[in-house]
Amino acid sequence: MKTKYLIIVVALLALACSLASAYDPSPLQDFCVAVKDLASALFVNGKFFKDPKLALDNDFFFSGLNVLRDTLNPLGSNLIAVNVDNLVGLNNLGISLARVDFAPYGLIPPHIHPCGTRFLIVLEGTLYIGFVTSNGDGNLLFTKMLYPEDVFIFPIGLIHFQLNVGKTNAVTFVGLSSQNPGVITIANAVFGFDPKINLDVLAKAF
Amino acid sequence: MKTKYLIIVVALLALACSLASAYDPSPLQDFCVAVKDLASALFVNGKFFKDPKLALDNDFFFSGLNVLRDTLNPLGSNLIAVNVDNLVGLNNLGISLARVDFAPYGLIPPHIHPCGTRFLIVLEGTLYIGFVTSNGDGNLLFTKMLYPEDVFIFPIGLIHFQLNVGKTNAVTFVGLSSQNPGVITIANAVFGFDPKINLDVLAKAF
Amino acid sequence: MKTKYLIIVVALLALACSLASAYDPSPLQDFCVAVKDLASALFVNGKFFKDPKLALDNDFFFSGLNVLRDTLNPLGSNLIAVNVDNLVGLNNLGISLARVDFAPYGLIPPHIHPCGTRFLIVLEGTLYIGFVTSNGDGNLLFTKMLYPEDVFIFPIGLIHFQLNVGKTNAVTFVGLSSQNPGVITIANAVFGFDPKINLDVLAKAF
Amino acid sequence: MKTKYLIIVVALLALACSLASAYDPSPLQDFCVAVKDLASALFVNGKFFKDPKLALDNDFFFSGLNVLRDTLNPLGSNLIAVNVDNLVGLNNLGISLARVDFAPYGLIPPHIHPCGTRFLIVLEGTLYIGFVTSNGDGNLLFTKMLYPEDVFIFPIGLIHFQLNVGKTNAVTFVGLSSQNPGVITIANAVFGFDPKINLDVLAKAF
Amino acid sequence: MKTKYLIIVVALLALACSLASAYDPSPLQDFCVAVKDLASALFVNGKFFKDPKLALDNDFFFSGLNVLRDTLNPLGSNLIAVNVDNLVGLNNLGISLARVDFAPYGLIPPHIHPCGTRFLIVLEGTLYIGFVTSNGDGNLLFTKMLYPEDVFIFPIGLIHFQLNVGKTNAVTFVGLSSQNPGVITIANAVFGFDPKINLDVLAKAF
Amino acid sequence: MKTKYLIIVVALLALACSLASAYDPSPLQDFCVAVKDLASALFVNGKFFKDPKLALDNDFFFSGLNVLRDTLNPLGSNLIAVNVDNLVGLNNLGISLARVDFAPYGLIPPHIHPCGTRFLIVLEGTLYIGFVTSNGDGNLLFTKMLYPEDVFIFPIGLIHFQLNVGKTNAVTFVGLSSQNPGVITIANAVFGFDPKINLDVLAKAF
């Protein structure tokens, strides 16, 4: 009984604490197409961006995901990201996407997207994927074998990886909850650069 | 020289003004798997949700996007949304997805997602798609003909539609920048219900 | 009993999920008065805007809401918005207002503010007003007859309208929870422009 | 030429830095009408609030702003706030309003709304109003004499006051950029309570 | 029993209202080191700031907190703030810090940080500190006597003060939940400037 | 001349784009002291938390940072975090702190705080510290030797570490821009658990 009340109490703190921001931030224009030259830029009422009247259908369009990426590299994987650099209309819309190709046994090594959750849809092939929770949750490992059109979620900020365990190429589509989720590849960040992290640090840590 | 400083100044303004909130909100746990019964719920330090140690690989997994939806309806289209209801691990991760099927000439009629930008990837078929800007931008129409693996962006809060203009079925994958972007189908909202909006209003408006 | 626990469980997710952002974003200066010329602009500690020491009482002041708007137009309504364009001190304060005038039987047709909730206070006249919920809530219609000094709320992102059903002019004051809530007038966006949305789309949708 | 690019660069910085959060937070339902009893509450897919199908037109309606408030008190002012307590539909919509009445020479003393900007519209009377900037901006005083239908803005978090300098009652309408902007009346907070702030503190500070 | 249900109902509103924004806003780069001249500025993919490849270890470093501040002033206190002005790497990181020195009986007078919560750690001396709640919470006074390495929290937006009640100097370290929390010193803001707030206002208020 | 306007334009863009959210989210009460039992909880107007009138001075107070932590462990380091668990008044205030002790050559191994920037103040000893940027910034290593009262910043989401390179103990105080910044210790997350990440993944990645 007491426990139940504890739970309720805690729950209600949530109300007091959560209502404030749920609806507030809001856009100040329909979109902010990135401009690369001033000729197509406009200044209206204190806003400056590509004149919507000059915006083109193609500013919101990208073609080329159908091209197979070259996976002839040590990891046997490659990706094409679709973001504001190649799809200027994405600017400010809080989402981006990618196609990832895997050679047989190709790997996307353990990495983190500090600023975005990622969903993955398998188009072809068989992938072994997983992520690891933080210290607070005991560094648990969640894994799954994925087949065509399966979907998997990698929560924001957690270390995750994908391995093609099939004898054929694998292809996936990815959606990310940020226009620039960022990437930290663990191996590169910890061991990858020169000068290296102090060896005493690495020796004691690993 | 002065100009250069001005420019810097402006740059710094951007930081000063924009960065207040850019980094702030942050999760308080790795994920919040939705729980449907108390047996798998945990209460620790004022937080209460599915015990991460009881979370299952399947909580982050969805299978079934490969099934063709029934499009035998007046609009000739159908969709399956993948969200917290059928993929509990998506809870609170700010993203969702869907598969949309179109019969020949099938239509997703003009509608708005008040809370999410949508990207669309064509898997099969040929789609004529478009969106309309707000009054402030002159209610401009942006349209495009899309072929397999083309990508198109529908900015948050703008009226948009998709029409299958091919003689075959069409299939698309969709990503949305919200776990629940909401939908307002214009025809249903304005004309669709009973009692109708006052006819004087409709007559004068349309 | 079980139900009660379900409720509690759900409730407690809220705590875990809501505490993070409630307090975070915060301003980096008292105000950011918009500047139209560089003479009155200042650069201090990485901030660039109208020098607060040069800010004028009038930068926070607007006069002229008392002027009757011309309502000799097909809809029989007109408004004056008070925003950063005519009240520069409003810049960055997340709120704006307006006066709306209605001729007898004047109409503000069905429209959406994608980024702001609107409250309305009737000063004169009798208005029939309403809004429609999204598909998820069944496109329900909420309406009310309003008399002087009545207040009504139009939630963010929902289609709403106002009709003067009196034989006299009507006047309202409006407050909006954004410095630029945006407007999409349904009739204009769907039918109003040229070239029109593909007729197949409109025919099938309406 | 270089300069032009720099400018663009800066513009894009503004986007890159500011837009991360501009679009993100979004509602997960049309509205959250506060419920006072379980009979009218609904639990669907982990969300629980007044069933929108049971919501009433009156949940978004408030009547009574037309009643003159009693100003027979030492300050000669009084207000009625319209918020979630008397207008349940306002819940979570990030805005609220009030009517403030002033007797001749009535005062709303120096106070702060820590969480909301306030706009004021004068309906009747003549008010002398002002606010003071923070230390960083030199504690500057901004004041104005306001007449019927004048509008004035009090930026969030700054000390402000209103004084009726006319021989008649004054009436104002107020809009606030929060559903609960909070109030700290300086005199009450610093001198008003018992036990008082340590006198050494007050003596040294004032 | 009924009460319990009320509580639950309220609690659950929290879920519906809070999930939206908890994870969304996210950074678009590792850091935005403020630049003072263009030579070290870089433009990459629409971002413009100090080239991370030119960033220096010292951009994230500050030395000098160990220097005793001069407290020979009427209040007998002094502080050094560590913020983006003297630690450029702090730009955009949503946090700042300070060292505060107190002469015997030195005072930091009642003030508000409109945009940041403050924690205080005592290094040396004995401090009498306190804060006052808002009107809604009855302007309650919370005070404490602090000794070396004690910690105290001053919630965002509340009036607070510190007084050295020891016969020796006192030293504190402070952390603030904003890169620029702002300061409004009540005495300065209300009585401190010239021209003063209208005396009728002050007389009636205090 | 044109240039100047461009600059202004850009400045205003910064405002227009960044200020949408800068001011919005705001607290709905002075503080939310976490409650552990219902006796001290209050339910008013749909808000429910520890009755501010029952809040104690000690709810905002923590004592015990002066105690040396036991560093007799393989890493030779230990910390005490001050957060809502041992300082209930911190609930929802977006900040936390810690004391970290290092034995000679003690190490805090490479880790990430996914949700908070960390500042560090050295009280005693000599530390070699560093962080690594993300892939997008080339995985650059930033390091510094820190002496008493030096300050260093570790930006949110980047891998960082601290090593005591002195022959004596070291002590640091830490401030974090979140009430729960989270921790992912790389070595534990990648190699630390059982069952291990698939060896093919580790072999290919490291």
Short mmCIF file of N, CA and C in Angstrom, two decimals, chain D residues 63-162:
data_model
loop_
_atom_site.label_atom_id
_atom_site.label_comp_id
_atom_site.label_asym_id
_atom_site.label_seq_id
_atom_site.Cartn_x
_atom_site.Cartn_y
_atom_site.Cartn_z
N SER D 63 -16.19 32.75 -18.99
CA SER D 63 -17.06 33.91 -18.98
C SER D 63 -16.92 34.63 -17.65
N GLY D 64 -16.88 35.95 -17.68
CA GLY D 64 -16.82 36.67 -16.41
C GLY D 64 -15.75 37.75 -16.35
N LEU D 65 -15.00 37.91 -17.44
CA LEU D 65 -13.99 38.99 -17.44
C LEU D 65 -14.65 40.37 -17.35
N ASN D 66 -15.95 40.41 -17.64
CA ASN D 66 -16.61 41.72 -17.68
C ASN D 66 -16.94 42.25 -16.29
N VAL D 67 -16.75 41.41 -15.26
CA VAL D 67 -17.09 41.83 -13.89
C VAL D 67 -15.96 42.71 -13.34
N LEU D 68 -16.32 43.90 -12.84
CA LEU D 68 -15.35 44.78 -12.20
C LEU D 68 -14.84 44.11 -10.93
N ARG D 69 -13.49 44.10 -10.72
CA ARG D 69 -12.93 43.52 -9.49
C ARG D 69 -12.98 44.56 -8.38
N ASP D 70 -13.04 44.07 -7.17
CA ASP D 70 -13.01 44.93 -5.99
C ASP D 70 -11.58 45.45 -5.78
N THR D 71 -11.42 46.76 -5.80
CA THR D 71 -10.07 47.33 -5.62
C THR D 71 -9.95 48.05 -4.28
N LEU D 72 -10.83 47.71 -3.34
CA LEU D 72 -10.76 48.32 -2.02
C LEU D 72 -9.71 47.61 -1.18
N ASN D 73 -8.46 47.85 -1.50
CA ASN D 73 -7.37 47.24 -0.74
C ASN D 73 -6.21 48.23 -0.74
N PRO D 74 -5.21 48.03 0.11
CA PRO D 74 -4.16 49.07 0.24
C PRO D 74 -3.52 49.46 -1.09
N LEU D 75 -3.36 48.51 -2.00
CA LEU D 75 -2.71 48.85 -3.27
C LEU D 75 -3.69 49.43 -4.28
N GLY D 76 -4.98 49.24 -4.04
CA GLY D 76 -5.97 49.78 -4.97
C GLY D 76 -5.95 49.11 -6.32
N SER D 77 -5.67 47.80 -6.32
CA SER D 77 -5.70 47.06 -7.59
C SER D 77 -6.17 45.64 -7.32
N ASN D 78 -6.61 44.96 -8.37
CA ASN D 78 -7.07 43.60 -8.22
C ASN D 78 -7.05 42.94 -9.60
N LEU D 79 -6.99 41.61 -9.63
CA LEU D 79 -6.97 40.97 -10.94
C LEU D 79 -7.72 39.65 -10.89
N ILE D 80 -8.17 39.22 -12.04
CA ILE D 80 -8.66 37.85 -12.18
C ILE D 80 -7.81 37.18 -13.25
N ALA D 81 -7.18 36.08 -12.86
CA ALA D 81 -6.36 35.31 -13.78
C ALA D 81 -7.23 34.23 -14.42
N VAL D 82 -7.08 34.05 -15.73
CA VAL D 82 -7.76 32.96 -16.43
C VAL D 82 -6.69 31.93 -16.75
N ASN D 83 -6.75 30.80 -16.04
CA ASN D 83 -5.75 29.76 -16.23
C ASN D 83 -6.40 28.40 -16.08
N VAL D 84 -5.58 27.37 -15.99
CA VAL D 84 -6.12 26.00 -16.00
C VAL D 84 -7.11 25.76 -14.86
N ASP D 85 -7.04 26.56 -13.80
CA ASP D 85 -7.97 26.35 -12.69
C ASP D 85 -9.40 26.72 -13.07
N ASN D 86 -9.57 27.76 -13.87
CA ASN D 86 -10.94 28.16 -14.23
C ASN D 86 -11.21 28.01 -15.74
N LEU D 87 -10.24 27.48 -16.47
CA LEU D 87 -10.42 27.22 -17.91
C LEU D 87 -9.59 25.98 -18.24
N VAL D 88 -10.19 24.81 -17.96
CA VAL D 88 -9.41 23.56 -17.96
C VAL D 88 -8.76 23.26 -19.30
N GLY D 89 -9.34 23.78 -20.38
CA GLY D 89 -8.77 23.50 -21.69
C GLY D 89 -7.41 24.16 -21.91
N LEU D 90 -7.07 25.13 -21.06
CA LEU D 90 -5.77 25.82 -21.18
C LEU D 90 -4.61 24.90 -20.81
N ASN D 91 -4.92 23.80 -20.15
CA ASN D 91 -3.88 22.92 -19.65
C ASN D 91 -2.85 22.60 -20.74
N ASN D 92 -1.60 22.93 -20.47
CA ASN D 92 -0.49 22.55 -21.34
C ASN D 92 -0.40 23.36 -22.63
N LEU D 93 -1.12 24.47 -22.75
CA LEU D 93 -1.07 25.23 -24.01
C LEU D 93 -0.14 26.44 -23.94
N GLY D 94 0.58 26.60 -22.83
CA GLY D 94 1.66 27.57 -22.79
C GLY D 94 1.25 29.03 -22.88
N ILE D 95 0.05 29.33 -22.47
CA ILE D 95 -0.40 30.72 -22.51
C ILE D 95 -1.48 30.91 -21.45
N SER D 96 -1.61 32.12 -20.94
CA SER D 96 -2.70 32.43 -20.02
C SER D 96 -3.00 33.92 -20.13
N LEU D 97 -4.04 34.36 -19.44
CA LEU D 97 -4.44 35.76 -19.54
C LEU D 97 -5.03 36.23 -18.22
N ALA D 98 -5.30 37.53 -18.14
CA ALA D 98 -5.87 38.09 -16.93
C ALA D 98 -6.51 39.44 -17.23
N ARG D 99 -7.44 39.85 -16.36
CA ARG D 99 -7.95 41.21 -16.36
C ARG D 99 -7.47 41.85 -15.06
N VAL D 100 -6.93 43.07 -15.16
CA VAL D 100 -6.45 43.78 -13.98
C VAL D 100 -7.21 45.09 -13.86
N ASP D 101 -7.77 45.33 -12.68
CA ASP D 101 -8.49 46.57 -12.39
C ASP D 101 -7.69 47.43 -11.44
N PHE D 102 -7.74 48.73 -11.68
CA PHE D 102 -7.05 49.70 -10.82
C PHE D 102 -8.05 50.75 -10.34
N ALA D 103 -8.07 51.01 -9.04
CA ALA D 103 -8.76 52.20 -8.53
C ALA D 103 -7.91 53.42 -8.91
N PRO D 104 -8.46 54.63 -8.78
CA PRO D 104 -7.61 55.80 -9.00
C PRO D 104 -6.35 55.68 -8.14
N TYR D 105 -5.19 55.90 -8.75
CA TYR D 105 -3.89 55.78 -8.08
C TYR D 105 -3.60 54.35 -7.62
N GLY D 106 -4.35 53.41 -8.11
CA GLY D 106 -4.08 52.02 -7.76
C GLY D 106 -2.76 51.56 -8.36
N LEU D 107 -2.10 50.62 -7.68
CA LEU D 107 -0.75 50.18 -8.08
C LEU D 107 -0.66 48.66 -8.15
N ILE D 108 0.00 48.17 -9.19
CA ILE D 108 0.56 46.81 -9.17
C ILE D 108 2.04 47.02 -8.89
N PRO D 109 2.49 46.63 -7.69
CA PRO D 109 3.85 47.02 -7.25
C PRO D 109 4.93 46.24 -8.00
N PRO D 110 6.20 46.69 -7.88
CA PRO D 110 7.29 46.02 -8.59
C PRO D 110 7.29 44.52 -8.32
N HIS D 111 7.29 43.75 -9.40
CA HIS D 111 7.27 42.29 -9.28
C HIS D 111 7.92 41.68 -10.52
N ILE D 112 8.15 40.38 -10.45
CA ILE D 112 8.77 39.63 -11.54
C ILE D 112 7.89 38.44 -11.87
N HIS D 113 7.75 38.16 -13.17
CA HIS D 113 7.22 36.87 -13.59
C HIS D 113 8.41 36.04 -14.06
N PRO D 114 8.90 35.12 -13.24
CA PRO D 114 10.12 34.42 -13.62
C PRO D 114 9.97 33.62 -14.91
N CYS D 115 8.76 33.28 -15.28
CA CYS D 115 8.63 32.38 -16.42
C CYS D 115 7.72 32.89 -17.52
N GLY D 116 7.48 34.17 -17.62
CA GLY D 116 6.63 34.57 -18.73
C GLY D 116 6.76 36.03 -19.09
N THR D 117 6.74 36.31 -20.41
CA THR D 117 6.63 37.68 -20.88
C THR D 117 5.16 38.06 -20.82
N ARG D 118 4.91 39.35 -20.59
CA ARG D 118 3.54 39.82 -20.41
C ARG D 118 3.29 40.95 -21.39
N PHE D 119 2.18 40.85 -22.15
CA PHE D 119 1.76 42.05 -22.89
C PHE D 119 0.52 42.58 -22.20
N LEU D 120 0.35 43.90 -22.25
CA LEU D 120 -0.74 44.58 -21.57
C LEU D 120 -1.48 45.45 -22.57
N ILE D 121 -2.79 45.35 -22.58
CA ILE D 121 -3.62 46.23 -23.40
C ILE D 121 -4.49 47.05 -22.44
N VAL D 122 -4.46 48.37 -22.59
CA VAL D 122 -5.29 49.23 -21.74
C VAL D 122 -6.70 49.31 -22.33
N LEU D 123 -7.70 48.99 -21.51
CA LEU D 123 -9.09 49.16 -21.97
C LEU D 123 -9.64 50.52 -21.55
N GLU D 124 -9.36 50.89 -20.29
CA GLU D 124 -9.82 52.19 -19.76
C GLU D 124 -8.74 52.77 -18.88
N GLY D 125 -8.71 54.12 -18.81
CA GLY D 125 -7.85 54.79 -17.86
C GLY D 125 -6.49 55.14 -18.42
N THR D 126 -5.64 55.67 -17.55
CA THR D 126 -4.31 56.14 -17.91
C THR D 126 -3.32 55.53 -16.93
N LEU D 127 -2.36 54.77 -17.46
CA LEU D 127 -1.40 54.06 -16.60
C LEU D 127 0.01 54.55 -16.85
N TYR D 128 0.77 54.68 -15.77
CA TYR D 128 2.21 54.90 -15.85
C TYR D 128 2.85 53.56 -15.55
N ILE D 129 3.59 53.01 -16.51
CA ILE D 129 4.13 51.67 -16.32
C ILE D 129 5.64 51.70 -16.58
N GLY D 130 6.33 50.66 -16.13
CA GLY D 130 7.76 50.59 -16.38
C GLY D 130 8.36 49.25 -16.02
N PHE D 131 9.57 49.04 -16.52
CA PHE D 131 10.36 47.86 -16.10
C PHE D 131 11.82 48.26 -16.02
N VAL D 132 12.62 47.44 -15.36
CA VAL D 132 14.03 47.71 -15.12
C VAL D 132 14.85 46.55 -15.66
N THR D 133 15.94 46.87 -16.37
CA THR D 133 16.77 45.80 -16.93
C THR D 133 17.67 45.22 -15.84
N SER D 134 18.33 44.11 -16.17
CA SER D 134 19.18 43.41 -15.20
C SER D 134 20.50 44.17 -15.03
N ASN D 135 21.33 43.70 -14.07
CA ASN D 135 22.63 44.35 -13.83
C ASN D 135 23.45 44.43 -15.11
N GLY D 136 23.43 43.33 -15.88
CA GLY D 136 24.24 43.27 -17.09
C GLY D 136 23.91 44.39 -18.06
N ASP D 137 22.67 44.85 -18.02
CA ASP D 137 22.26 45.95 -18.89
C ASP D 137 22.13 47.25 -18.13
N GLY D 138 22.72 47.31 -16.93
CA GLY D 138 22.82 48.60 -16.23
C GLY D 138 21.58 49.00 -15.45
N ASN D 139 20.69 48.06 -15.17
CA ASN D 139 19.50 48.40 -14.39
C ASN D 139 18.80 49.64 -14.94
N LEU D 140 18.65 49.66 -16.26
CA LEU D 140 17.98 50.81 -16.88
C LEU D 140 16.48 50.73 -16.63
N LEU D 141 15.86 51.91 -16.50
CA LEU D 141 14.42 52.01 -16.29
C LEU D 141 13.75 52.40 -17.60
N PHE D 142 12.76 51.62 -18.01
CA PHE D 142 11.94 51.95 -19.19
C PHE D 142 10.54 52.23 -18.71
N THR D 143 10.00 53.41 -19.05
CA THR D 143 8.66 53.76 -18.59
C THR D 143 7.84 54.32 -19.75
N LYS D 144 6.55 54.40 -19.54
CA LYS D 144 5.65 54.91 -20.57
C LYS D 144 4.32 55.29 -19.92
N MET D 145 3.68 56.29 -20.48
CA MET D 145 2.31 56.62 -20.08
C MET D 145 1.39 55.96 -21.10
N LEU D 146 0.44 55.16 -20.63
CA LEU D 146 -0.42 54.41 -21.53
C LEU D 146 -1.86 54.90 -21.47
N TYR D 147 -2.48 54.96 -22.64
CA TYR D 147 -3.88 55.38 -22.79
C TYR D 147 -4.68 54.23 -23.41
N PRO D 148 -6.02 54.35 -23.44
CA PRO D 148 -6.83 53.23 -23.91
C PRO D 148 -6.35 52.63 -25.24
N GLU D 149 -6.28 51.30 -25.26
CA GLU D 149 -5.87 50.46 -26.39
C GLU D 149 -4.38 50.55 -26.72
N ASP D 150 -3.61 51.24 -25.88
CA ASP D 150 -2.16 51.14 -26.02
C ASP D 150 -1.72 49.75 -25.56
N VAL D 151 -0.59 49.31 -26.11
CA VAL D 151 -0.02 48.01 -25.78
C VAL D 151 1.39 48.21 -25.26
N PHE D 152 1.78 47.45 -24.24
CA PHE D 152 3.16 47.50 -23.75
C PHE D 152 3.61 46.09 -23.39
N ILE D 153 4.93 45.87 -23.56
CA ILE D 153 5.53 44.55 -23.34
C ILE D 153 6.43 44.59 -22.11
N PHE D 154 6.28 43.63 -21.22
CA PHE D 154 7.20 43.48 -20.09
C PHE D 154 7.97 42.17 -20.29
N PRO D 155 9.27 42.27 -20.69
CA PRO D 155 10.03 41.04 -20.99
C PRO D 155 10.13 40.12 -19.77
N ILE D 156 10.17 38.84 -20.05
CA ILE D 156 10.25 37.80 -19.03
C ILE D 156 11.36 38.10 -18.03
N GLY D 157 11.06 37.92 -16.75
CA GLY D 157 12.09 37.94 -15.71
C GLY D 157 12.57 39.31 -15.28
N LEU D 158 11.97 40.39 -15.78
CA LEU D 158 12.40 41.73 -15.37
C LEU D 158 11.39 42.34 -14.41
N ILE D 159 11.91 43.15 -13.47
CA ILE D 159 11.05 43.82 -12.49
C ILE D 159 10.20 44.87 -13.21
N HIS D 160 8.89 44.86 -12.97
CA HIS D 160 8.01 45.83 -13.62
C HIS D 160 6.85 46.21 -12.71
N PHE D 161 6.16 47.28 -13.07
CA PHE D 161 5.06 47.81 -12.23
C PHE D 161 4.09 48.57 -13.11
N GLN D 162 2.87 48.80 -12.60
CA GLN D 162 1.88 49.66 -13.26
C GLN D 162 1.21 50.52 -12.21
#
